[in-house]
Amino acid sequence: MAPVNLDRTVNVDDLRKLAKRRLPRLAYDFIEGGLEDERGVTRNESAFASFDLVPRYGIDVTAIDQSTMLFGRTFSGPLGIAPTGLAALFRPGADLMLAQTAKAANVPFIMSGASTALIEDLGRVAAEHGWYQLYVARDRGISEDMIRRVRDAGLSTLVITVDVPTNSKRERNLRNGFTRPIKPTLGAKLEALLHPAWMAEYLRTGTPMLSNWQRYAPPGASATEVAEFVAQQMPVPVLWRDIENFRRLWPGKLVVKGIMHPDDATSCAALGVDGIMVSNHGGRQLDKSPGAIEVLPAIAATVGEKMTVMFDSGIRRGSDAIVALCLGAKYVFVGRPTLYGAAAAGAAGVTRALEIFKDEIGRTMVQMGAPDIRSLGPQFLTWEPDDRRRNSSPMMMAMERSRRA
Ligand SMILES: Cc1cc2nc3c(=O)[nH]c(=O)nc-3n(C[C@H](O)[C@H](O)[C@H](O)COP(=O)(O)O)c2cc1C
């Protein structure tokens, strides 16, 4: 197969197309899909369209500065890599590849609770840039042990995902047999044969092992048996008392991921959580969820002074990242775009995805007259809520208050 020419990729969608070409449908659908009618995925992206950036001129933007402070560290830009499970299925070794690429670009990388690389190896290769995302286990003893391992690995930040209380109805996965463990349908297997480069790698490396869970499964369990064990342990609803307990156990920065309501953000602040990620899991959990960007203003207005508000879900352009930062996010993350890069061309593809965002963020800042990340704020925004009826909801009223403030 012809080598991938990344010079021709001018935006994230170009990387998506390359990823789609290389991956079998079973794997691509897992990255791309939402659930049910996939309204949530479209909504995340289209919601950005209702925010406009109003440019200002007469400001010296010859040398803009994208460096961003987060939890006491200076990163080279405001955009990092969100946790994505089973990444090795798209490119062998993807977890540590993403970690190393993030380190080289000096941005944070969050390793998924469903990764195939070990927490300990993340500590070895990228302790200063690697965070760990915990999927809470039914047996809370397992979660507590994982937290100890994250601490012993020298990682600074623990992310608890709360928006997966159950397996959502991802219809593409059901049709392909992308179950837990994966049992591909005959059609999905045959289709995979059309992707020989991927197939050769898969046969070489075998079924990805959820390595961080292996030690809790019965001794000698195969990758499939470990996946079966993990399917018994999670998903489970995470309770506020779990967050309280983890806060006691975890000395580092604690982030709760998947917050969509200001009152839940307030609960996190009351429990001593350091940061939240406003996110709807990239539209993968609740199809009727609002676009994550729509709830960000109300949440930032409620807890922005008390804790670090971060954001993901639907960012495909540097200008989307800028909108989120103007609406009160201190940092943003992407999930699918860096996976497209990894699937398309390995580490070079991930680097390319980060470069594309950096370039677009930089050009947008110059064009709108924002010399640095600190200068971004609601003064650059105008937006039209697309549905006037929702103006009477508490969420919209809080948004309106924050807009007027
Ligand atoms: C293939 C895939 C796997 C994911 N796995 C996880 C995961 O293991 N843990 C988690 O907290 N979020 C997971 N997410 C959600 C991402 O962390 C992030 O919230 C989402 O992708 C952001 O939306 P975006 O893809 O539009 O950028 C996953 C997303 C994708 C696309």
Short mmCIF file of C-alpha atoms and ligand atoms in Angstrom, two decimals:
data_model
loop_
_atom_site.label_atom_id
_atom_site.label_comp_id
_atom_site.label_asym_id
_atom_site.label_seq_id
_atom_site.Cartn_x
_atom_site.Cartn_y
_atom_site.Cartn_z
CA MET A 1 0.00 0.00 0.00
CA ALA A 2 1.23 3.52 -0.82
CA PRO A 3 2.71 5.33 2.22
CA VAL A 4 0.46 7.96 3.75
CA ASN A 5 1.33 11.47 2.63
CA LEU A 6 0.62 13.65 5.65
CA ASP A 7 1.71 16.83 3.87
CA ARG A 8 -1.56 16.68 2.00
CA THR A 9 -3.62 16.62 5.19
CA VAL A 10 -4.74 20.18 5.70
CA ASN A 11 -7.37 19.58 8.38
CA VAL A 12 -8.64 17.02 10.88
CA ASP A 13 -11.22 15.73 8.43
CA ASP A 14 -8.42 14.75 6.04
CA LEU A 15 -6.93 12.61 8.83
CA ARG A 16 -10.37 11.10 9.46
CA LYS A 17 -10.62 10.07 5.81
CA LEU A 18 -7.19 8.42 5.93
CA ALA A 19 -8.15 6.59 9.14
CA LYS A 20 -11.37 5.40 7.55
CA ARG A 21 -9.49 4.04 4.57
CA ARG A 22 -6.98 2.12 6.68
CA LEU A 23 -9.25 0.70 9.37
CA PRO A 24 -11.76 -2.09 9.01
CA ARG A 25 -15.34 -0.95 9.48
CA LEU A 26 -15.52 -2.61 12.91
CA ALA A 27 -12.69 -0.42 14.25
CA TYR A 28 -13.57 2.80 12.42
CA ASP A 29 -17.19 2.57 13.57
CA PHE A 30 -16.00 2.24 17.18
CA ILE A 31 -14.10 5.52 16.90
CA GLU A 32 -16.67 7.43 14.94
CA GLY A 33 -19.95 6.16 16.31
CA GLY A 34 -22.29 7.56 18.87
CA LEU A 35 -25.35 5.72 20.08
CA GLU A 36 -28.89 5.23 18.84
CA ASP A 37 -29.49 7.86 16.12
CA GLU A 38 -26.08 9.53 16.67
CA ARG A 39 -27.78 12.87 17.15
CA GLY A 40 -25.43 13.63 20.04
CA VAL A 41 -22.31 13.40 17.87
CA THR A 42 -23.71 15.77 15.25
CA ARG A 43 -25.07 18.05 17.94
CA ASN A 44 -21.64 18.42 19.59
CA GLU A 45 -20.11 19.61 16.35
CA SER A 46 -23.02 21.67 15.04
CA ALA A 47 -23.47 23.44 18.41
CA PHE A 48 -20.18 25.23 17.75
CA ALA A 49 -21.82 26.83 14.73
CA SER A 50 -24.07 28.98 16.93
CA PHE A 51 -21.08 30.82 18.42
CA ASP A 52 -19.39 33.58 16.44
CA LEU A 53 -16.01 35.15 17.12
CA VAL A 54 -15.92 38.92 16.66
CA PRO A 55 -12.46 40.10 15.61
CA ARG A 56 -10.66 43.12 17.07
CA TYR A 57 -7.85 44.98 15.30
CA GLY A 58 -5.18 47.53 16.19
CA ILE A 59 -3.50 45.05 18.55
CA ASP A 60 0.05 43.75 18.15
CA VAL A 61 -0.31 40.08 17.29
CA THR A 62 3.02 39.60 15.54
CA ALA A 63 4.15 37.12 18.22
CA ILE A 64 1.20 35.37 19.77
CA ASP A 65 1.76 33.09 22.76
CA GLN A 66 -0.24 29.87 23.04
CA SER A 67 1.40 28.68 26.27
CA THR A 68 -1.19 27.73 28.86
CA MET A 69 -0.92 27.17 32.62
CA LEU A 70 -2.79 24.18 33.96
CA PHE A 71 -2.46 22.84 37.50
CA GLY A 72 0.75 24.76 37.99
CA ARG A 73 2.44 23.53 34.81
CA THR A 74 3.04 25.45 31.62
CA PHE A 75 2.02 23.58 28.50
CA SER A 76 2.85 24.70 24.98
CA GLY A 77 -0.79 25.13 24.02
CA PRO A 78 -4.36 24.88 25.35
CA LEU A 79 -5.29 21.54 23.74
CA GLY A 80 -4.48 18.04 24.99
CA ILE A 81 -5.41 14.43 24.28
CA ALA A 82 -8.54 12.94 25.92
CA PRO A 83 -8.66 9.31 27.09
CA THR A 84 -9.70 6.78 24.47
CA GLY A 85 -10.07 3.09 25.27
CA LEU A 86 -8.76 0.23 23.13
CA ALA A 87 -6.59 2.63 21.12
CA ALA A 88 -4.19 -0.23 20.33
CA LEU A 89 -6.86 -1.67 18.09
CA PHE A 90 -6.35 1.25 15.72
CA ARG A 91 -2.54 1.20 15.90
CA PRO A 92 -0.42 -1.22 17.97
CA GLY A 93 1.17 0.55 20.93
CA ALA A 94 -1.14 3.56 20.45
CA ASP A 95 -1.42 4.44 24.15
CA LEU A 96 2.28 5.03 24.74
CA MET A 97 2.60 6.50 21.24
CA LEU A 98 -0.03 9.11 22.14
CA ALA A 99 1.72 9.72 25.48
CA GLN A 100 5.12 10.24 23.87
CA THR A 101 3.75 12.46 21.15
CA ALA A 102 1.93 14.58 23.73
CA LYS A 103 5.16 14.83 25.73
CA ALA A 104 7.12 15.91 22.66
CA ALA A 105 4.47 18.55 21.92
CA ASN A 106 4.36 19.51 25.63
CA VAL A 107 0.64 18.97 26.10
CA PRO A 108 -1.19 16.62 28.49
CA PHE A 109 -2.31 13.12 27.54
CA ILE A 110 -4.93 11.20 29.52
CA MET A 111 -4.50 7.44 29.47
CA SER A 112 -7.82 5.60 29.33
CA GLY A 113 -9.06 3.24 32.04
CA ALA A 114 -9.54 0.83 29.12
CA SER A 115 -6.01 1.22 27.76
CA THR A 116 -3.78 -1.66 26.81
CA ALA A 117 -0.60 -0.04 28.16
CA LEU A 118 0.26 -0.14 31.85
CA ILE A 119 -0.07 2.78 34.26
CA GLU A 120 3.49 1.99 35.32
CA ASP A 121 4.75 2.35 31.73
CA LEU A 122 3.00 5.70 31.37
CA GLY A 123 4.90 6.82 34.47
CA ARG A 124 8.12 5.62 32.87
CA VAL A 125 7.70 7.36 29.51
CA ALA A 126 5.70 10.52 30.28
CA ALA A 127 5.16 11.07 34.02
CA GLU A 128 4.95 14.85 33.64
CA HIS A 129 2.46 14.81 30.77
CA GLY A 130 0.50 11.63 31.45
CA TRP A 131 -2.67 11.62 33.51
CA TYR A 132 -4.68 8.50 34.28
CA GLN A 133 -8.41 8.13 33.77
CA LEU A 134 -10.05 5.68 36.15
CA TYR A 135 -13.08 3.61 35.27
CA VAL A 136 -14.48 2.78 38.71
CA ALA A 137 -14.85 -0.97 39.31
CA ARG A 138 -17.77 -2.76 40.97
CA ASP A 139 -15.16 -4.03 43.46
CA ARG A 140 -14.00 -0.69 44.83
CA GLY A 141 -10.88 -2.43 46.21
CA ILE A 142 -9.65 -2.69 42.59
CA SER A 143 -10.17 1.05 42.05
CA GLU A 144 -8.37 1.87 45.27
CA ASP A 145 -5.44 -0.33 44.23
CA MET A 146 -5.32 1.36 40.82
CA ILE A 147 -5.20 4.74 42.53
CA ARG A 148 -2.20 3.56 44.57
CA ARG A 149 -0.54 2.41 41.35
CA VAL A 150 -1.15 5.80 39.71
CA ARG A 151 0.47 7.47 42.71
CA ASP A 152 3.43 5.05 42.74
CA ALA A 153 3.91 5.63 38.99
CA GLY A 154 4.50 9.31 39.78
CA LEU A 155 1.54 10.69 37.82
CA SER A 156 0.20 14.07 38.89
CA THR A 157 -3.46 13.88 37.91
CA LEU A 158 -6.26 11.36 38.30
CA VAL A 159 -9.38 11.68 36.16
CA ILE A 160 -12.57 9.91 37.24
CA THR A 161 -15.10 9.40 34.45
CA VAL A 162 -18.66 9.57 35.76
CA ASP A 163 -20.69 9.57 32.55
CA VAL A 164 -20.66 5.82 31.91
CA PRO A 165 -23.12 4.36 34.45
CA THR A 166 -24.10 1.76 31.85
CA ASN A 167 -23.17 0.57 28.37
CA SER A 168 -24.89 2.86 25.90
CA LYS A 169 -26.71 1.49 22.86
CA ARG A 170 -24.05 1.91 20.18
CA GLU A 171 -25.82 0.45 17.24
CA ARG A 172 -22.83 0.34 14.89
CA ASN A 173 -21.02 -1.81 17.46
CA LEU A 174 -24.03 -4.11 17.86
CA ARG A 175 -24.20 -4.65 14.11
CA ASN A 176 -20.44 -5.31 13.85
CA GLY A 177 -20.18 -7.58 16.89
CA PHE A 178 -17.99 -5.03 18.68
CA THR A 179 -19.13 -6.37 22.02
CA ARG A 180 -17.20 -6.90 25.24
CA PRO A 181 -15.24 -9.03 24.54
CA ILE A 182 -15.25 -8.40 20.80
CA LYS A 183 -17.05 -11.10 18.76
CA PRO A 184 -16.99 -9.80 15.18
CA THR A 185 -19.85 -10.83 12.91
CA LEU A 186 -19.00 -12.77 9.76
CA GLY A 187 -19.69 -9.65 7.68
CA ALA A 188 -17.30 -7.57 9.85
CA LYS A 189 -14.60 -10.27 9.56
CA LEU A 190 -14.91 -10.41 5.78
CA GLU A 191 -14.84 -6.62 5.51
CA ALA A 192 -11.65 -6.56 7.61
CA LEU A 193 -9.93 -8.59 4.90
CA LEU A 194 -10.18 -5.52 2.66
CA HIS A 195 -7.74 -3.77 5.03
CA PRO A 196 -4.64 -5.98 4.75
CA ALA A 197 -2.18 -3.55 6.38
CA TRP A 198 -4.35 -3.31 9.48
CA MET A 199 -5.03 -7.04 9.40
CA ALA A 200 -1.32 -7.90 9.27
CA GLU A 201 -0.65 -5.72 12.33
CA TYR A 202 -3.60 -7.20 14.19
CA LEU A 203 -2.44 -10.75 13.50
CA ARG A 204 1.09 -9.84 14.59
CA THR A 205 0.03 -8.22 17.89
CA GLY A 206 -3.11 -10.22 18.74
CA THR A 207 -6.20 -9.21 20.67
CA PRO A 208 -5.41 -6.13 22.78
CA MET A 209 -5.06 -6.94 26.49
CA LEU A 210 -6.62 -4.56 29.05
CA SER A 211 -3.30 -4.75 30.89
CA ASN A 212 -4.16 -2.62 33.90
CA TRP A 213 -6.95 -5.03 34.85
CA GLN A 214 -5.01 -8.23 34.19
CA ARG A 215 -3.68 -8.65 37.72
CA TYR A 216 -7.21 -8.58 39.18
CA ALA A 217 -8.53 -11.25 36.78
CA PRO A 218 -8.02 -14.98 37.43
CA PRO A 219 -4.35 -15.97 36.98
CA GLY A 220 -3.41 -16.87 33.41
CA ALA A 221 -6.51 -15.21 31.91
CA SER A 222 -6.28 -14.55 28.17
CA ALA A 223 -7.00 -11.10 26.66
CA THR A 224 -10.58 -12.24 25.98
CA GLU A 225 -10.98 -13.57 29.53
CA VAL A 226 -9.62 -10.33 31.00
CA ALA A 227 -12.13 -8.41 28.83
CA GLU A 228 -14.89 -10.67 30.21
CA PHE A 229 -13.69 -9.95 33.74
CA VAL A 230 -13.66 -6.19 33.07
CA ALA A 231 -17.18 -6.43 31.61
CA GLN A 232 -18.32 -7.81 35.00
CA GLN A 233 -16.57 -5.00 36.88
CA MET A 234 -17.72 -2.03 34.85
CA PRO A 235 -19.56 0.08 33.93
CA VAL A 236 -21.09 0.96 37.28
CA PRO A 237 -22.60 4.23 38.49
CA VAL A 238 -20.03 6.37 40.34
CA LEU A 239 -21.51 7.86 43.51
CA TRP A 240 -20.59 11.13 45.17
CA ARG A 241 -19.42 9.10 48.16
CA ASP A 242 -16.93 7.35 45.82
CA ILE A 243 -15.55 10.74 44.78
CA GLU A 244 -15.30 11.68 48.47
CA ASN A 245 -13.39 8.47 49.17
CA PHE A 246 -11.07 8.86 46.16
CA ARG A 247 -10.40 12.46 47.22
CA ARG A 248 -9.19 11.12 50.59
CA LEU A 249 -6.98 8.50 48.92
CA TRP A 250 -5.51 10.57 46.11
CA PRO A 251 -3.03 13.30 47.04
CA GLY A 252 -2.61 14.74 43.52
CA LYS A 253 -4.92 16.72 41.28
CA LEU A 254 -8.36 15.15 41.01
CA VAL A 255 -10.52 15.74 37.92
CA VAL A 256 -14.10 14.55 37.35
CA LYS A 257 -14.88 13.95 33.68
CA GLY A 258 -18.34 14.00 32.13
CA ILE A 259 -20.01 16.91 33.95
CA MET A 260 -22.97 18.46 32.08
CA HIS A 261 -24.94 20.26 34.80
CA PRO A 262 -23.91 23.24 36.99
CA ASP A 263 -25.25 21.55 40.14
CA ASP A 264 -23.03 18.49 39.56
CA ALA A 265 -20.09 20.85 39.09
CA THR A 266 -20.99 22.46 42.43
CA SER A 267 -21.07 19.02 44.07
CA CYS A 268 -17.57 18.34 42.73
CA ALA A 269 -16.31 21.65 44.11
CA ALA A 270 -17.83 20.87 47.53
CA LEU A 271 -15.97 17.53 47.59
CA GLY A 272 -12.60 19.18 47.01
CA VAL A 273 -12.23 18.11 43.38
CA ASP A 274 -9.58 20.25 41.62
CA GLY A 275 -11.06 20.26 38.14
CA ILE A 276 -13.93 19.09 35.99
CA MET A 277 -14.15 18.17 32.38
CA VAL A 278 -17.35 19.43 30.82
CA SER A 279 -17.96 16.61 28.36
CA ASN A 280 -20.67 14.31 27.06
CA HIS A 281 -18.13 11.64 26.11
CA GLY A 282 -18.12 12.82 22.51
CA GLY A 283 -21.85 12.09 22.18
CA ARG A 284 -21.34 8.42 23.02
CA GLN A 285 -23.50 8.00 26.12
CA LEU A 286 -26.81 9.94 25.96
CA ASP A 287 -28.11 10.67 22.51
CA LYS A 288 -30.48 13.43 23.60
CA SER A 289 -27.76 15.26 25.52
CA PRO A 290 -27.22 18.93 24.68
CA GLY A 291 -24.03 19.72 22.82
CA ALA A 292 -21.32 19.92 25.49
CA ILE A 293 -20.38 23.45 24.38
CA GLU A 294 -23.96 24.59 25.08
CA VAL A 295 -23.71 23.84 28.80
CA LEU A 296 -20.15 25.11 29.27
CA PRO A 297 -21.08 28.78 29.91
CA ALA A 298 -23.49 27.99 32.75
CA ILE A 299 -21.02 25.60 34.37
CA ALA A 300 -18.09 27.99 34.03
CA ALA A 301 -20.23 30.80 35.50
CA THR A 302 -21.13 28.59 38.47
CA VAL A 303 -17.77 27.05 39.45
CA GLY A 304 -15.14 28.76 37.28
CA GLU A 305 -13.78 30.75 40.22
CA LYS A 306 -13.57 27.71 42.50
CA MET A 307 -12.05 25.06 40.29
CA THR A 308 -10.43 24.39 36.93
CA VAL A 309 -13.06 23.93 34.24
CA MET A 310 -11.90 21.96 31.20
CA PHE A 311 -13.80 20.87 28.12
CA ASP A 312 -14.04 18.22 25.41
CA SER A 313 -16.58 16.93 22.86
CA GLY A 314 -16.90 18.07 19.27
CA ILE A 315 -13.72 20.11 18.76
CA ARG A 316 -12.62 19.68 15.14
CA ARG A 317 -11.11 23.11 14.45
CA GLY A 318 -8.71 25.37 16.28
CA SER A 319 -11.48 27.95 16.27
CA ASP A 320 -13.75 25.50 18.16
CA ALA A 321 -11.07 25.29 20.84
CA ILE A 322 -10.96 29.10 20.94
CA VAL A 323 -14.75 29.29 21.40
CA ALA A 324 -14.55 26.90 24.37
CA LEU A 325 -11.72 28.94 25.91
CA CYS A 326 -13.72 32.16 25.41
CA LEU A 327 -16.69 30.50 27.12
CA GLY A 328 -14.68 29.81 30.27
CA ALA A 329 -12.75 26.56 29.71
CA LYS A 330 -9.17 26.76 30.99
CA TYR A 331 -8.08 23.86 28.82
CA VAL A 332 -9.59 21.69 26.07
CA PHE A 333 -9.11 18.12 24.90
CA VAL A 334 -9.86 16.11 21.77
CA GLY A 335 -10.67 12.41 21.51
CA ARG A 336 -11.33 11.34 17.95
CA PRO A 337 -8.96 13.73 16.08
CA THR A 338 -5.76 12.31 17.59
CA LEU A 339 -7.07 8.77 17.12
CA TYR A 340 -7.61 9.54 13.42
CA GLY A 341 -3.97 10.58 13.33
CA ALA A 342 -2.77 7.42 15.12
CA ALA A 343 -4.86 5.18 12.87
CA ALA A 344 -3.80 6.99 9.69
CA ALA A 345 -0.05 7.19 10.26
CA GLY A 346 1.01 6.27 13.82
CA ALA A 347 3.02 8.82 15.82
CA ALA A 348 3.47 11.07 12.76
CA GLY A 349 -0.29 11.21 12.36
CA VAL A 350 -0.82 12.17 16.01
CA THR A 351 1.83 14.87 15.67
CA ARG A 352 0.08 16.08 12.53
CA ALA A 353 -3.29 16.31 14.32
CA LEU A 354 -1.72 18.39 17.11
CA GLU A 355 0.11 20.57 14.54
CA ILE A 356 -3.12 21.23 12.64
CA PHE A 357 -4.83 22.39 15.84
CA LYS A 358 -1.83 24.49 16.86
CA ASP A 359 -1.72 26.17 13.47
CA GLU A 360 -5.48 26.84 13.40
CA ILE A 361 -5.52 28.12 16.99
CA GLY A 362 -2.59 30.44 16.19
CA ARG A 363 -4.12 31.84 13.01
CA THR A 364 -7.47 32.38 14.77
CA MET A 365 -5.79 34.23 17.65
CA VAL A 366 -3.94 36.52 15.25
CA GLN A 367 -7.06 37.16 13.22
CA MET A 368 -9.24 37.97 16.21
CA GLY A 369 -6.63 40.12 17.98
CA ALA A 370 -5.85 37.87 20.96
CA PRO A 371 -2.11 37.92 21.71
CA ASP A 372 -2.24 35.14 24.32
CA ILE A 373 -4.55 32.52 25.83
CA ARG A 374 -5.21 34.64 28.93
CA SER A 375 -6.74 37.35 26.77
CA LEU A 376 -9.50 35.03 25.48
CA GLY A 377 -12.92 35.64 26.98
CA PRO A 378 -16.62 36.26 26.32
CA GLN A 379 -15.84 39.74 24.94
CA PHE A 380 -14.92 38.01 21.65
CA LEU A 381 -18.21 36.15 21.36
CA THR A 382 -21.67 36.67 20.06
CA TRP A 383 -24.12 33.85 19.72
CA GLU A 384 -27.72 33.12 18.92
CA PRO A 385 -29.34 30.35 20.95
CA ASP A 386 -31.00 28.36 18.20
CA ASP A 387 -34.09 27.50 20.19
CA ARG A 388 -35.78 30.37 22.00
CA ARG A 389 -37.97 28.02 24.02
CA ARG A 390 -34.97 26.86 25.95
CA ASN A 391 -34.29 30.40 27.12
CA SER A 392 -36.61 29.80 30.04
CA SER A 393 -34.68 26.76 31.35
CA PRO A 394 -32.41 27.26 34.39
CA MET A 395 -29.46 26.33 32.20
CA MET A 396 -30.24 28.97 29.59
CA MET A 397 -30.91 31.57 32.26
CA ALA A 398 -27.52 30.89 33.83
CA MET A 399 -25.96 31.14 30.36
CA GLU A 400 -27.68 34.44 29.80
CA ARG A 401 -26.44 35.75 33.18
CA SER A 402 -22.89 34.72 32.34
CA ARG A 403 -23.15 36.40 28.94
CA ARG A 404 -24.31 39.68 30.51
CA ALA A 405 -21.67 39.55 33.28
C1 LIG B 1 -12.85 5.55 20.54
C2 LIG B 1 -13.13 6.33 21.79
C3 LIG B 1 -12.86 5.74 23.02
C4 LIG B 1 -13.10 6.46 24.20
N1 LIG B 1 -12.77 5.90 25.40
C5 LIG B 1 -12.91 6.62 26.53
C6 LIG B 1 -12.44 6.10 27.77
O1 LIG B 1 -11.90 5.00 27.85
N2 LIG B 1 -12.61 6.87 28.87
C7 LIG B 1 -13.20 8.11 28.82
O2 LIG B 1 -13.33 8.77 29.85
N3 LIG B 1 -13.61 8.63 27.65
C8 LIG B 1 -13.47 7.92 26.51
N4 LIG B 1 -13.86 8.47 25.32
C9 LIG B 1 -14.38 9.84 25.30
C10 LIG B 1 -13.22 10.85 25.12
O3 LIG B 1 -12.41 10.88 26.25
C11 LIG B 1 -13.75 12.26 24.88
O4 LIG B 1 -14.63 12.62 25.92
C12 LIG B 1 -14.47 12.41 23.55
O5 LIG B 1 -13.87 11.63 22.54
C13 LIG B 1 -14.42 13.88 23.15
O6 LIG B 1 -15.13 14.10 21.99
P1 LIG B 1 -14.45 14.22 20.52
O7 LIG B 1 -14.15 12.81 20.11
O8 LIG B 1 -15.54 14.83 19.75
O9 LIG B 1 -13.22 15.08 20.68
C14 LIG B 1 -13.64 7.77 24.13
C15 LIG B 1 -13.91 8.34 22.89
C16 LIG B 1 -13.65 7.64 21.72
C17 LIG B 1 -13.92 8.29 20.40
#
